[in-house]
Coordinates of C-alpha atoms and ligand atoms in Angstrom, one line a residue:
X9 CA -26.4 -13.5 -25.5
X10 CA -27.0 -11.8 -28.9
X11 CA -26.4 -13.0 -32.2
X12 CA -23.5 -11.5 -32.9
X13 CA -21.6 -12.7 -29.4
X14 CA -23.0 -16.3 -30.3
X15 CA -22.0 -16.5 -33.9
X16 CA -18.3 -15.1 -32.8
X17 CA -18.1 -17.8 -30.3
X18 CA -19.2 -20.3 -32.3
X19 CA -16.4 -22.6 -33.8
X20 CA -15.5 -22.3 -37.8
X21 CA -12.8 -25.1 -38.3
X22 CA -12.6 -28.8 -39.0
X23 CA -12.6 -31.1 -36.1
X24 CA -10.3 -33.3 -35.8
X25 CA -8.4 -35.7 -33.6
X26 CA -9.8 -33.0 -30.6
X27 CA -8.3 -30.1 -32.0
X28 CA -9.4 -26.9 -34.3
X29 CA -7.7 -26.7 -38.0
X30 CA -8.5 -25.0 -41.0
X31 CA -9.2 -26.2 -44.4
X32 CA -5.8 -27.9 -45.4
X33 CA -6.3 -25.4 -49.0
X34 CA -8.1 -22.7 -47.0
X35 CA -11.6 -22.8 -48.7
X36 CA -14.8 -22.1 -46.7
X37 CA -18.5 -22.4 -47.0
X38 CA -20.6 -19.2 -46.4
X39 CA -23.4 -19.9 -43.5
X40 CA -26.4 -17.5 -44.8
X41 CA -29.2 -16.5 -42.5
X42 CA -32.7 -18.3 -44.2
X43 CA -34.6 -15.3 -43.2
X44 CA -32.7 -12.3 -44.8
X45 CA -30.4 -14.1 -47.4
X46 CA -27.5 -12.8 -45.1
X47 CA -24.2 -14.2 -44.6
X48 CA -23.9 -15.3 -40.9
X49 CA -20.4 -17.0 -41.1
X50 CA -17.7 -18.6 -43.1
X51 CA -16.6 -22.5 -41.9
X52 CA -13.7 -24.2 -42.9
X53 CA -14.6 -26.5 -46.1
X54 CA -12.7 -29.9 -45.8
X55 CA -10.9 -31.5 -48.8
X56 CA -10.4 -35.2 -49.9
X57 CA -6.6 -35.2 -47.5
X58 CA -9.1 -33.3 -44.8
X59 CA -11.5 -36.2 -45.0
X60 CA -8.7 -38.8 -44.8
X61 CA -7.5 -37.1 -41.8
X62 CA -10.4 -36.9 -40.2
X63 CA -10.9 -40.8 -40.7
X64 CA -7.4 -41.1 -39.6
X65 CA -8.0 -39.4 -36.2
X66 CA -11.0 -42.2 -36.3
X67 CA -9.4 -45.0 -36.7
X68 CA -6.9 -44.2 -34.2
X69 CA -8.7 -43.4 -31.6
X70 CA -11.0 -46.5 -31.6
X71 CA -9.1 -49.5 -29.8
X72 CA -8.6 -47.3 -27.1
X73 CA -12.1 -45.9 -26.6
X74 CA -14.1 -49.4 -27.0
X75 CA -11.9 -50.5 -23.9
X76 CA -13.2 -47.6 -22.0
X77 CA -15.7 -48.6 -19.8
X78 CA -19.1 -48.5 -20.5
X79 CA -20.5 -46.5 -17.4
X80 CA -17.7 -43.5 -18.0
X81 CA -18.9 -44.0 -21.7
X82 CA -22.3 -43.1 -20.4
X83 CA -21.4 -40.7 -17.8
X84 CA -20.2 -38.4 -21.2
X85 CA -23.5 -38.2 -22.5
X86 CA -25.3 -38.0 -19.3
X87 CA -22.6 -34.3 -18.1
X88 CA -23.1 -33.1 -22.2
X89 CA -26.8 -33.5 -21.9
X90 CA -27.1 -31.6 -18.7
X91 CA -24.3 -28.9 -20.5
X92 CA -26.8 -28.9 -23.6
X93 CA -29.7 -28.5 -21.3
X94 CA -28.2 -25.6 -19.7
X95 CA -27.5 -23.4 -23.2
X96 CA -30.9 -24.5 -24.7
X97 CA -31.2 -20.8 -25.5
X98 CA -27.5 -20.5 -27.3
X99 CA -27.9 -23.9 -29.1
X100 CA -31.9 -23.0 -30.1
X101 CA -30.4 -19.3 -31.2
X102 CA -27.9 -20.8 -33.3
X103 CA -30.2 -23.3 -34.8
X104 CA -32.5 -20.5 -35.7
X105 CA -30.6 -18.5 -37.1
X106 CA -29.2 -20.8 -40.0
X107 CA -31.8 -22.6 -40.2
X108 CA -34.7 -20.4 -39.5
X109 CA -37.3 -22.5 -37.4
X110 CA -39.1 -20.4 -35.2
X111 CA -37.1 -19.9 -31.6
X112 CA -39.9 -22.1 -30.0
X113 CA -39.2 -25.0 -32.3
X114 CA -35.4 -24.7 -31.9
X115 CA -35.6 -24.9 -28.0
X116 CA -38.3 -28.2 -28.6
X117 CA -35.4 -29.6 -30.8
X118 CA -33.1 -28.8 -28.0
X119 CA -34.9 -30.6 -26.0
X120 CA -35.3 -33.4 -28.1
X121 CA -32.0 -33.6 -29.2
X122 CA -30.3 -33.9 -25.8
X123 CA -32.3 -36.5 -24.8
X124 CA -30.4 -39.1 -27.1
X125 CA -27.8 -38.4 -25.3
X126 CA -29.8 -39.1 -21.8
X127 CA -31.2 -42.3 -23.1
X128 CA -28.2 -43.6 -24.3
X129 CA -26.2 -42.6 -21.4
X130 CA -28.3 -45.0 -19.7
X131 CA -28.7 -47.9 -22.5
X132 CA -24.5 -48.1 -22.4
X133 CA -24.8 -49.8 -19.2
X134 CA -27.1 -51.9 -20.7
X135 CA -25.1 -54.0 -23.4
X136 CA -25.5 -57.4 -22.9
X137 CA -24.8 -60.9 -24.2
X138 CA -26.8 -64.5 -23.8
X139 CA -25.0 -67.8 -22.4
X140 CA -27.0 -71.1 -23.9
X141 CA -26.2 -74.6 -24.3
X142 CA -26.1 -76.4 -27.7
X143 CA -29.1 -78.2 -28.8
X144 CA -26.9 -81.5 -28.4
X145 CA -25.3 -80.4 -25.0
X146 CA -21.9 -80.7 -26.3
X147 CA -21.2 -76.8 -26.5
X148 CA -22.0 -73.9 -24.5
X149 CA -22.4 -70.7 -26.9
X150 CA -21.5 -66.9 -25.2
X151 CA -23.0 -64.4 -27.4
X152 CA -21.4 -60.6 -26.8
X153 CA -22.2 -57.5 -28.5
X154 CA -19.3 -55.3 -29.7
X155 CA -18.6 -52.2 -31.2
X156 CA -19.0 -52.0 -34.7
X157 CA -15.8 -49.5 -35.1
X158 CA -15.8 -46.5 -36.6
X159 CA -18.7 -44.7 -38.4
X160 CA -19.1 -42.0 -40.8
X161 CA -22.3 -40.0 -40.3
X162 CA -23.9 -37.8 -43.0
X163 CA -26.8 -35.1 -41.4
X164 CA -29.5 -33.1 -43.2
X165 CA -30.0 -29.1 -42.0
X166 CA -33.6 -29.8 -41.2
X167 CA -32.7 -30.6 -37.7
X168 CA -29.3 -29.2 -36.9
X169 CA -28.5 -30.7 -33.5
X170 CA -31.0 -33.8 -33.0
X171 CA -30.2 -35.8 -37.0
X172 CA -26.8 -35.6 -34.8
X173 CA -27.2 -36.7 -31.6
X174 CA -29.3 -39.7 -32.4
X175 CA -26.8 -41.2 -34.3
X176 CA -23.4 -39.6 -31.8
X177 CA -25.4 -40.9 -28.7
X178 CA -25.5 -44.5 -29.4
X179 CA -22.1 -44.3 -31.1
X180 CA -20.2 -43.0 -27.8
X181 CA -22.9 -45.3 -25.8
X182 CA -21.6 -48.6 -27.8
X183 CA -17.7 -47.5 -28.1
X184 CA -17.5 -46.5 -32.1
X185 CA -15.3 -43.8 -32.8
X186 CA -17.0 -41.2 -35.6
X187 CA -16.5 -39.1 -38.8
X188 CA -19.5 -36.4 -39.0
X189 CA -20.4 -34.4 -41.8
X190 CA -23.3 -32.0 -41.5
X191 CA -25.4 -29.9 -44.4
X192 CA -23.5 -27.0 -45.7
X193 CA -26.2 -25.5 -45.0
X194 CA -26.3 -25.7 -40.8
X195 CA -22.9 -26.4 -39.7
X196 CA -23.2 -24.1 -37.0
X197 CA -24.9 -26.0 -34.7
X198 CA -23.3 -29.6 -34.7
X199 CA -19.7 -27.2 -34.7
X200 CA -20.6 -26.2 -31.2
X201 CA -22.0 -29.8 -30.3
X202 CA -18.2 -30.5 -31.2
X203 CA -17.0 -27.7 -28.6
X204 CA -19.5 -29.1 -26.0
X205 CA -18.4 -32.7 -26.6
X206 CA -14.8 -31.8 -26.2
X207 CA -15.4 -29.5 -23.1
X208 CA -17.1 -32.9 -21.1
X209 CA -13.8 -34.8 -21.8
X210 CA -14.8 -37.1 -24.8
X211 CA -11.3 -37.9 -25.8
X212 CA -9.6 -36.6 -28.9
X213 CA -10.0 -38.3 -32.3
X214 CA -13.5 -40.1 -31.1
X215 CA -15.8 -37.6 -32.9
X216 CA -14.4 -35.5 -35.4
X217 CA -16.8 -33.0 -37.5
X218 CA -15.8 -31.9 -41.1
X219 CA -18.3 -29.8 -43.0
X220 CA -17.9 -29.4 -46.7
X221 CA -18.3 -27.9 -49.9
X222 CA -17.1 -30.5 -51.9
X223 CA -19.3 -33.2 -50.7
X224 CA -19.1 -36.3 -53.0
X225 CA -16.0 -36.3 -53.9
X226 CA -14.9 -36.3 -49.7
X227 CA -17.3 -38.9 -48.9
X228 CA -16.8 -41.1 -51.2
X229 CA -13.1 -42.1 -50.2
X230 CA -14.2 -42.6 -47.1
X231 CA -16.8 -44.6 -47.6
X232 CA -14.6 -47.1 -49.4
X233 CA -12.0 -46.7 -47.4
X234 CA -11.6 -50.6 -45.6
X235 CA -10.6 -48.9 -42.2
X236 CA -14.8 -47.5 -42.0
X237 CA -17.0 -50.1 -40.6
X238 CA -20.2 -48.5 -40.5
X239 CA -22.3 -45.7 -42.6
X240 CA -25.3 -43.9 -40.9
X241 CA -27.2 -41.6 -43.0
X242 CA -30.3 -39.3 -42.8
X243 CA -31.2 -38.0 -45.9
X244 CA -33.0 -38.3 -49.3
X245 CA -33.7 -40.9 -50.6
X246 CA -31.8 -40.5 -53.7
X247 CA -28.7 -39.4 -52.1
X248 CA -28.9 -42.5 -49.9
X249 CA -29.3 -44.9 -53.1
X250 CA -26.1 -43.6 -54.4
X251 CA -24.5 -44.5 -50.8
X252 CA -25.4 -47.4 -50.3
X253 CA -24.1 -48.7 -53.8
X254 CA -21.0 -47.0 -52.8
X255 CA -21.1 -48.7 -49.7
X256 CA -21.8 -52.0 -51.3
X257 CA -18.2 -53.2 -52.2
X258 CA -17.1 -53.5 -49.0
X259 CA -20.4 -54.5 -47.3
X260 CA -20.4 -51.9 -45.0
X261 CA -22.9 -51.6 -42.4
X262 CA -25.4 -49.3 -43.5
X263 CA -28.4 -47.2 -42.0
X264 CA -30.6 -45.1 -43.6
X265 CA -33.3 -42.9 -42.5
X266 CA -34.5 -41.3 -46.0
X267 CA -37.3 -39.0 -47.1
X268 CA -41.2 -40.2 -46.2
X269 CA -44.5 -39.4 -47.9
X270 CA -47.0 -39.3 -44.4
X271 CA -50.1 -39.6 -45.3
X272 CA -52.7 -38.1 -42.2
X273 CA -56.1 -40.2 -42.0
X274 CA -59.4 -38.8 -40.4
X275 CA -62.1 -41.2 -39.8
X276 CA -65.8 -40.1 -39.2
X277 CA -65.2 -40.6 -35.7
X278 CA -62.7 -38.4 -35.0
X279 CA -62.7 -36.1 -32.3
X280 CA -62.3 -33.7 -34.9
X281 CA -60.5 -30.6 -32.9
X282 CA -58.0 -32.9 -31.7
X283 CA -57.1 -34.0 -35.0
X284 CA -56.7 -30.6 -36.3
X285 CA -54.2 -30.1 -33.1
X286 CA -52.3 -33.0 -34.3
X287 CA -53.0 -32.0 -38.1
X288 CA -51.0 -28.7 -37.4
X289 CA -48.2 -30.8 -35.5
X290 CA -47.7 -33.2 -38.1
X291 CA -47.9 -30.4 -41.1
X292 CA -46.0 -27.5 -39.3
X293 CA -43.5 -28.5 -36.8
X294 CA -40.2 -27.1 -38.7
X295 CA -42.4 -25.4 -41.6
X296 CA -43.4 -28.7 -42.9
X297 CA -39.5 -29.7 -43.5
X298 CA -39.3 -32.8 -41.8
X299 CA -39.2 -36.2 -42.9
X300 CA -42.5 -37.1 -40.5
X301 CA -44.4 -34.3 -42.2
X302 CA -47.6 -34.9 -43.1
X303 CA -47.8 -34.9 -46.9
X304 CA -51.6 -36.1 -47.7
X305 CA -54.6 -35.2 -46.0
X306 CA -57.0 -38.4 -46.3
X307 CA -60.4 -37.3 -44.3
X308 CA -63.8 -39.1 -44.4
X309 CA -66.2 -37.4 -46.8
X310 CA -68.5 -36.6 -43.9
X311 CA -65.9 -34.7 -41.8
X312 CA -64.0 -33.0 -44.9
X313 CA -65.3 -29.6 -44.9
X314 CA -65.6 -29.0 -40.8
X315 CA -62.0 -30.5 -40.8
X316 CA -60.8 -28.0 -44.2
X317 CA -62.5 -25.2 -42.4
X318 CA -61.1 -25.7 -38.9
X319 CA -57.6 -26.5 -40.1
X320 CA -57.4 -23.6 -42.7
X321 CA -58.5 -20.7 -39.7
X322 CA -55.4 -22.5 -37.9
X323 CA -53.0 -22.3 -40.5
X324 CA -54.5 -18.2 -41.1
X325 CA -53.9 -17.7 -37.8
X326 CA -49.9 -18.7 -38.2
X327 CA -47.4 -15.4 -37.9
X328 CA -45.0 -15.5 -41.0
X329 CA -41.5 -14.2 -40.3
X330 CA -37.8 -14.7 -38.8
X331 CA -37.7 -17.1 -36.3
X332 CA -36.0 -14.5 -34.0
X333 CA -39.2 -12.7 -32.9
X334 CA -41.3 -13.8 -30.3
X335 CA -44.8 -13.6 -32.2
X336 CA -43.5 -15.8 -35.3
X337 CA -44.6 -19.6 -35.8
X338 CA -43.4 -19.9 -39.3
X339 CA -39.8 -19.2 -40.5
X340 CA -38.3 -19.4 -43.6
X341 CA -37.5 -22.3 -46.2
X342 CA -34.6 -23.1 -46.2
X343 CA -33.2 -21.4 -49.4
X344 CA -34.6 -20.9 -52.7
X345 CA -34.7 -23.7 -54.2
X346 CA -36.8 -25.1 -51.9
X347 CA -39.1 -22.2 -52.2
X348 CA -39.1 -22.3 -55.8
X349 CA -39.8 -26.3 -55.3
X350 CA -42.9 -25.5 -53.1
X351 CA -44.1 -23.2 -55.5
X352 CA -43.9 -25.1 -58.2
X353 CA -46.0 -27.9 -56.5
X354 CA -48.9 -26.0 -55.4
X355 CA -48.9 -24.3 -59.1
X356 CA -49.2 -28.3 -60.4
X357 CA -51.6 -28.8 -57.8
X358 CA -53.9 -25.8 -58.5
X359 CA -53.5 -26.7 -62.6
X360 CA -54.9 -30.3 -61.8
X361 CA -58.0 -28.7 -60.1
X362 CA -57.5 -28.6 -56.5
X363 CA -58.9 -25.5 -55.1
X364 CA -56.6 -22.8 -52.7
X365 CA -58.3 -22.8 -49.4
X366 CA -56.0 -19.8 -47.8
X367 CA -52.5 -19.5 -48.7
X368 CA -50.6 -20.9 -52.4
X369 CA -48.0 -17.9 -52.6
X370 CA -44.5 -16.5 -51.1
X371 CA -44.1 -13.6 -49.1
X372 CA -42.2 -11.5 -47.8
X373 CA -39.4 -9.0 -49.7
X374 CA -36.6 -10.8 -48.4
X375 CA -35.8 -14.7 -47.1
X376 CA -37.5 -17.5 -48.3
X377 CA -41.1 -17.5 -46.7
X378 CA -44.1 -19.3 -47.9
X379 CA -47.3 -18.6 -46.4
X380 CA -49.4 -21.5 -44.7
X381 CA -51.8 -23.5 -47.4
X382 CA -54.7 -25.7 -47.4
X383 CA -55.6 -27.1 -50.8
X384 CA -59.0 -29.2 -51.3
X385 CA -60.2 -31.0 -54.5
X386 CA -56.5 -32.5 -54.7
X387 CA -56.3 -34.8 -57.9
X388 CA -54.8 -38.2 -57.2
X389 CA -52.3 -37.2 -59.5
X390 CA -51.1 -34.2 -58.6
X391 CA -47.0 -34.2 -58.0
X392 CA -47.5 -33.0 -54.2
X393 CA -49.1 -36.4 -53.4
X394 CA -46.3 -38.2 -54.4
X395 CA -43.3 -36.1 -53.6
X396 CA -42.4 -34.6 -50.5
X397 CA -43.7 -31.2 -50.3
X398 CA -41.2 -29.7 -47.5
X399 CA -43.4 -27.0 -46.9
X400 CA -46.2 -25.6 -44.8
X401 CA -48.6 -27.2 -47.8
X402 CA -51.4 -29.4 -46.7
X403 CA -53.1 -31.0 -49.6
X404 CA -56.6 -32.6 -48.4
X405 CA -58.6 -35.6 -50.4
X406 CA -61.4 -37.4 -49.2
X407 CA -62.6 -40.9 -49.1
X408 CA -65.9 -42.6 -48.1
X409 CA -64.3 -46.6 -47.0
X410 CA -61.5 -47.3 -44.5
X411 CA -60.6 -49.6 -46.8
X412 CA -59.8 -47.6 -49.9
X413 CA -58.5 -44.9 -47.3
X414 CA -55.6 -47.1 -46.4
X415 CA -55.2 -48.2 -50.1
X416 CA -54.5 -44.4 -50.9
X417 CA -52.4 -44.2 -47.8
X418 CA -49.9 -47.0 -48.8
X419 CA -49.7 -46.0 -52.3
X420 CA -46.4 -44.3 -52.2
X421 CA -43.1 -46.1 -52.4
X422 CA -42.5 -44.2 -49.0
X423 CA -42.8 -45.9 -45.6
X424 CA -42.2 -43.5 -42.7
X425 CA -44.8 -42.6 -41.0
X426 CA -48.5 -42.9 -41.0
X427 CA -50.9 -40.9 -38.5
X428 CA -54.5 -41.5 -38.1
X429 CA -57.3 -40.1 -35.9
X430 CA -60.2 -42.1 -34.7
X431 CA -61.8 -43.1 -32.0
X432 CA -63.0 -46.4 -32.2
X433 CA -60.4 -49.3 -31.3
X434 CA -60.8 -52.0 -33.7
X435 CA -60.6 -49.8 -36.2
X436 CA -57.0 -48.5 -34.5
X437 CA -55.7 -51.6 -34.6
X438 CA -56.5 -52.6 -38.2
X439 CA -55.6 -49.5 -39.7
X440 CA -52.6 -49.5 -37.7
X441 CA -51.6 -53.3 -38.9
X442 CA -52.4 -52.5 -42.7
X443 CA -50.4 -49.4 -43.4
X444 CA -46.9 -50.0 -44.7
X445 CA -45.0 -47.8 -42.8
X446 CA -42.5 -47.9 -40.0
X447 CA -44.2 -45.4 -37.2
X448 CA -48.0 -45.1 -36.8
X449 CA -49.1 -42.7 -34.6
X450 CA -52.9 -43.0 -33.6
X451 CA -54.6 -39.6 -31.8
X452 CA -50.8 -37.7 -32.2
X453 CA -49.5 -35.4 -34.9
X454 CA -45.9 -36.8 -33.7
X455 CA -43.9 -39.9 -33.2
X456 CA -40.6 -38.9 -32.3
X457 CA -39.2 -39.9 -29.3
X458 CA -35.9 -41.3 -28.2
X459 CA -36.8 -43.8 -26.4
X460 CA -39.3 -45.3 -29.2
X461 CA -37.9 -46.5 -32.1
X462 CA -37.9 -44.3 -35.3
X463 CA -37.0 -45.4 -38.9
X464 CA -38.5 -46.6 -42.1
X465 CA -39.9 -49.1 -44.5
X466 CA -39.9 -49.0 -47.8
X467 CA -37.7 -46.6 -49.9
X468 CA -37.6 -44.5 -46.6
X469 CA -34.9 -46.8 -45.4
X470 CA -33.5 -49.4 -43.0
X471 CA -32.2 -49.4 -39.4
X472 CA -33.9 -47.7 -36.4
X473 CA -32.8 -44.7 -34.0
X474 CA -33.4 -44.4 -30.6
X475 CA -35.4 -47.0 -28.7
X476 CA -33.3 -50.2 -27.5
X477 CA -32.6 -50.5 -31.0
X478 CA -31.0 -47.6 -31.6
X479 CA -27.7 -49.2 -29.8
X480 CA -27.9 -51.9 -31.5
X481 CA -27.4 -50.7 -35.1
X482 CA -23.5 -49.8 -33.2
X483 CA -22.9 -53.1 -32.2
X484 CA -21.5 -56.5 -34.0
X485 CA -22.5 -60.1 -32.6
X486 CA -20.2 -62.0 -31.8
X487 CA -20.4 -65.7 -30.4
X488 CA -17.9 -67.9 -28.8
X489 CA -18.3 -71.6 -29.1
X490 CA -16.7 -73.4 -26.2
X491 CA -16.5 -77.1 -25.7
X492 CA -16.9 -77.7 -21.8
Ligands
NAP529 P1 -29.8 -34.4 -48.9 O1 -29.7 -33.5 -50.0 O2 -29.9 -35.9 -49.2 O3 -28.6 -34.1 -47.9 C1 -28.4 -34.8 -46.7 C2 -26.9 -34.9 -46.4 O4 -26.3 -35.7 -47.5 C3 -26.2 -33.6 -46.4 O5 -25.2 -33.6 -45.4 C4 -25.6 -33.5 -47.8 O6 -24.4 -32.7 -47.8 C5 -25.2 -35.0 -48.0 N1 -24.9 -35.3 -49.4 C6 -25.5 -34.8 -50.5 N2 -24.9 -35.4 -51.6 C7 -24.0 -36.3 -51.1 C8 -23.1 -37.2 -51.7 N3 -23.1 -37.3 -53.1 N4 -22.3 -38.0 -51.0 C9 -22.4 -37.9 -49.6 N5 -23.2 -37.0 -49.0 C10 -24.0 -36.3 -49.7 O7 -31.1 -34.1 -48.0 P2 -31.5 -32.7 -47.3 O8 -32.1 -31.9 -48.4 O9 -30.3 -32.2 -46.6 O10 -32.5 -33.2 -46.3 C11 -33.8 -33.4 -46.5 C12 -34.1 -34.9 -46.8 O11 -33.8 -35.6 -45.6 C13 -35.6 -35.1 -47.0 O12 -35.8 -36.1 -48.0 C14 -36.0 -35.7 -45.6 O13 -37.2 -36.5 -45.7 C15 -34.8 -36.5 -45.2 N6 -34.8 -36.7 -43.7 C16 -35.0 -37.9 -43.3 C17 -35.1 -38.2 -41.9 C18 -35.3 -39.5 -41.4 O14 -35.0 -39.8 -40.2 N7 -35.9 -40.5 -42.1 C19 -34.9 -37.1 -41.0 C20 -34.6 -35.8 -41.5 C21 -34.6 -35.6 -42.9 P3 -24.4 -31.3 -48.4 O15 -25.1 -30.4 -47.5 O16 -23.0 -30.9 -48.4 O17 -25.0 -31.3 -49.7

């Protein structure tokens, strides 16, 4: 199919209560193509009385589907991942084109992202409760787990289908009806994860999709309306500070999987070529606009240069471009401001003293490409090695103890993810206990995985997705005490 056949099929409107409407005043949001600055479609832009509605069709729909039983709960996930699965190329398309990620990356995410849906098609089977007798045998106590009731859901555009379907899988897995808002920027993508939802038989009013313009002042509402019962966010960090004080007068439950600062150790006893494999994982997997991305390059003095050299012939070696073509491994950012952001960072970085290995500029005439850098001589104080970069930017520092290594490591009030590459096993498992972060992955450039258990620590959040956690942040304990 080309791109103009999959953008007409692709759904505009509002979601809601299972059917296609437009904006209740008409606006849209403009869907623009990362790589040429083109306009690739105009989607329906939901009001406050949009919102409401859409938490209406919620609400409604939710005594109903937590009585539906958990195996045909299951057996929805399990027919929309095998219908995802089967239009990896459409979805990955779609995905490329407003977000730009190279056509590789998108099918990876496909991938990925379907999988929630096959985990927790099998975890809804899995729900379970505990029967225990009093300390004093005079009770018996039945523990149950149920639904936590409907959720609003707020997704970033830096993965279009899977910052979705890790939080819809466990939803419909558990029995919570939903309210989903994606980025302006990539509605696209979780539009036609509506469609594809809808088309499996996941009754109406259980997911509903609204993408706006008008962001905060539709959330909000909703997120102190007393019908909600849950809040799942992947974001910011700052963003998520202001919803969870939102959040806060009605105690909602809250996730939040927020912005990271990875830091990417190399020991002296590294096998070094593996960890510039993983190094090129961790940095360019989605042009370095992920949360896991690795943000600091911390390598032993005595490896430094063979690692800087290594790693900066890899990142020359990346093809710059739209994500479309075959040859391209590096898309565009995704918009200016990003691109100016990136910019500005390296200039910071390159003021302070740290030294342009290859890369440290834009390109291209039109889009929003930066091309692949490697800095050395970083400063500890330059503003990349405390803010996420978001782009294909790899700052390297070195250090001469482990101990001073992990120091630098957890300096940051982020705690997503940590990766390290060594050898040696003791020295595995102390690292691996002393960083403050929520994932570590040892000899890997990447963590995630549905059935593991991803989230944060620190300012990068609280509550887990995916794993046999993942369900859990769906479900309410309950116990019954019962007097025999
Ligand atoms: P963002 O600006 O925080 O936006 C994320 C979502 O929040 C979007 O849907 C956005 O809507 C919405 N939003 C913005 N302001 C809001 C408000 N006042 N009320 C309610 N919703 C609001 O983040 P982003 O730039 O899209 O994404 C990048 C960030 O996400 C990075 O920090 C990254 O680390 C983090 N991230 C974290 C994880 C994780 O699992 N920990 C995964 C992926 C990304 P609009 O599009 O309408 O503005």
């Amino acid at each position: 199919m080309n791109e103009q056949e999959l953008l007409g099929k692709t759904p505009t409107g509002l979601f809601i209560g299972g059917e296609w409407r437009s904006s209740s005043d008409g606006a849209t949001i403009d869907v623009e193509d990362p790589a040429t600055g083109k306009t690739l479609a105009s989607v329906a832009s939901a009001t406050v009385e949009d919102g409401k509605a859409a938490l209406d069709a919620a609400v409604a729909a939710q005594d109903e589907w937590s009585r539906v039983p958990p195996r045909e709960r299951g057996e929805l996930l399990r027919s929309a991942f095998e219908l995802i699965t089967e239009r990896a190329d459409e979805f990955a398309l779609l995905m490329t084109l407003e977000m730009g990620k190279p056509l590789a990356q998108s099918k990876g995410e496909v991938t990925y992202g379907a999988e929630f849906f096959r985990w927790f098609s099998e975890e809804a089977v899995r729900i379970a409760g505990r029967w225990s007798t009093s300390p004093d045998g005079k009770a018996r106590f039945m523990t149950m787990k149920q639904p936590v009731g409907p959720t609003l859901m707020i997704t970033p555009w830096n993965f279009p289908l899977a910052m979705g379907t890790r939080k819809i899988g466990p939803a419909i897995a558990a029995g919570c009806t939903m309210v989903l808002k994606p980025a302006q920027q990539t509605p696209l993508t979780m539009l036609a994860l509506a469609d594809l939802l809808h088309e499996v038989g996941v009754p109406k009013g259980v997911l509903n999709v609204i993408a706006t313009s008008n962001t905060g002042d539709v959330m909000e509402p909703l997120i102190t309306d007393p019908r909600l019962r849950k809040l799942t966010f992947t974001g910011s960090t700052p963003v998520g500070k202001s919803l969870v004080k939102q959040s806060a007068d009605q105690l909602l439950r809250v996730s939040m999987e927020l912005g990271g600062n990875a830091p990417f150790l190399v020991f002296p006893d590294a096998d070094l070529d593996a960890a510039v494999d993983g190094a090129m994982l961790a940095k360019m997997r989605n042009m370095g606009e992920a949360c896991t991305a690795a943000n600091r390059f911390l390598v032993h003095e005595d490896v430094a240069d063979e690692f800087a050299a290594k790693f900066a012939a890899r990142m020359e070696a990346e093809v710059v471009g739209r994500g479309t073509e075959t040859d391209v491994t590096v898309g565009p950012l995704i918009d200016q401001k990003a691109l100016d952001k990136v910019g500005e960072l390296v200039d910071d970085a390159r003021k302070r003293g740290a030294s342009v290995v290859t890369g440290g500029e834009t390109t291209g005439d039109a889009g929003y490409f930066f091309k692949p850098t490697v800095l050395t001589d970083v400063p500890a104080d330059a503003d990349l090695t405390r803010e996420e970069i978001f782009g294909p930017v790899a700052p390297i520092t070195t250090f001469s103890e482990d101990d001073k290594a992990v120091a630098m490591a957890n300096d940051t009030e982020y705690g997503l993810v940590a990766y390290a590459y060594t050898t040696d096993l003791g020295r595995t498992i102390r690292v691996s206990e002393a960083l403050h972060f929520g994932m570590v992955g040892i000899n890997q450039g990447i963590v995630s995985n549905p059935a593991a258990p991803f989230g944060g620590v620190k300012q990068s959040g609280f509550g887990r997705e995916g794993g046999p956690e993942g369900i859990d942040e769906y479900l309410s304990v309950k116990y019954v005490g019962i007097a025999p």
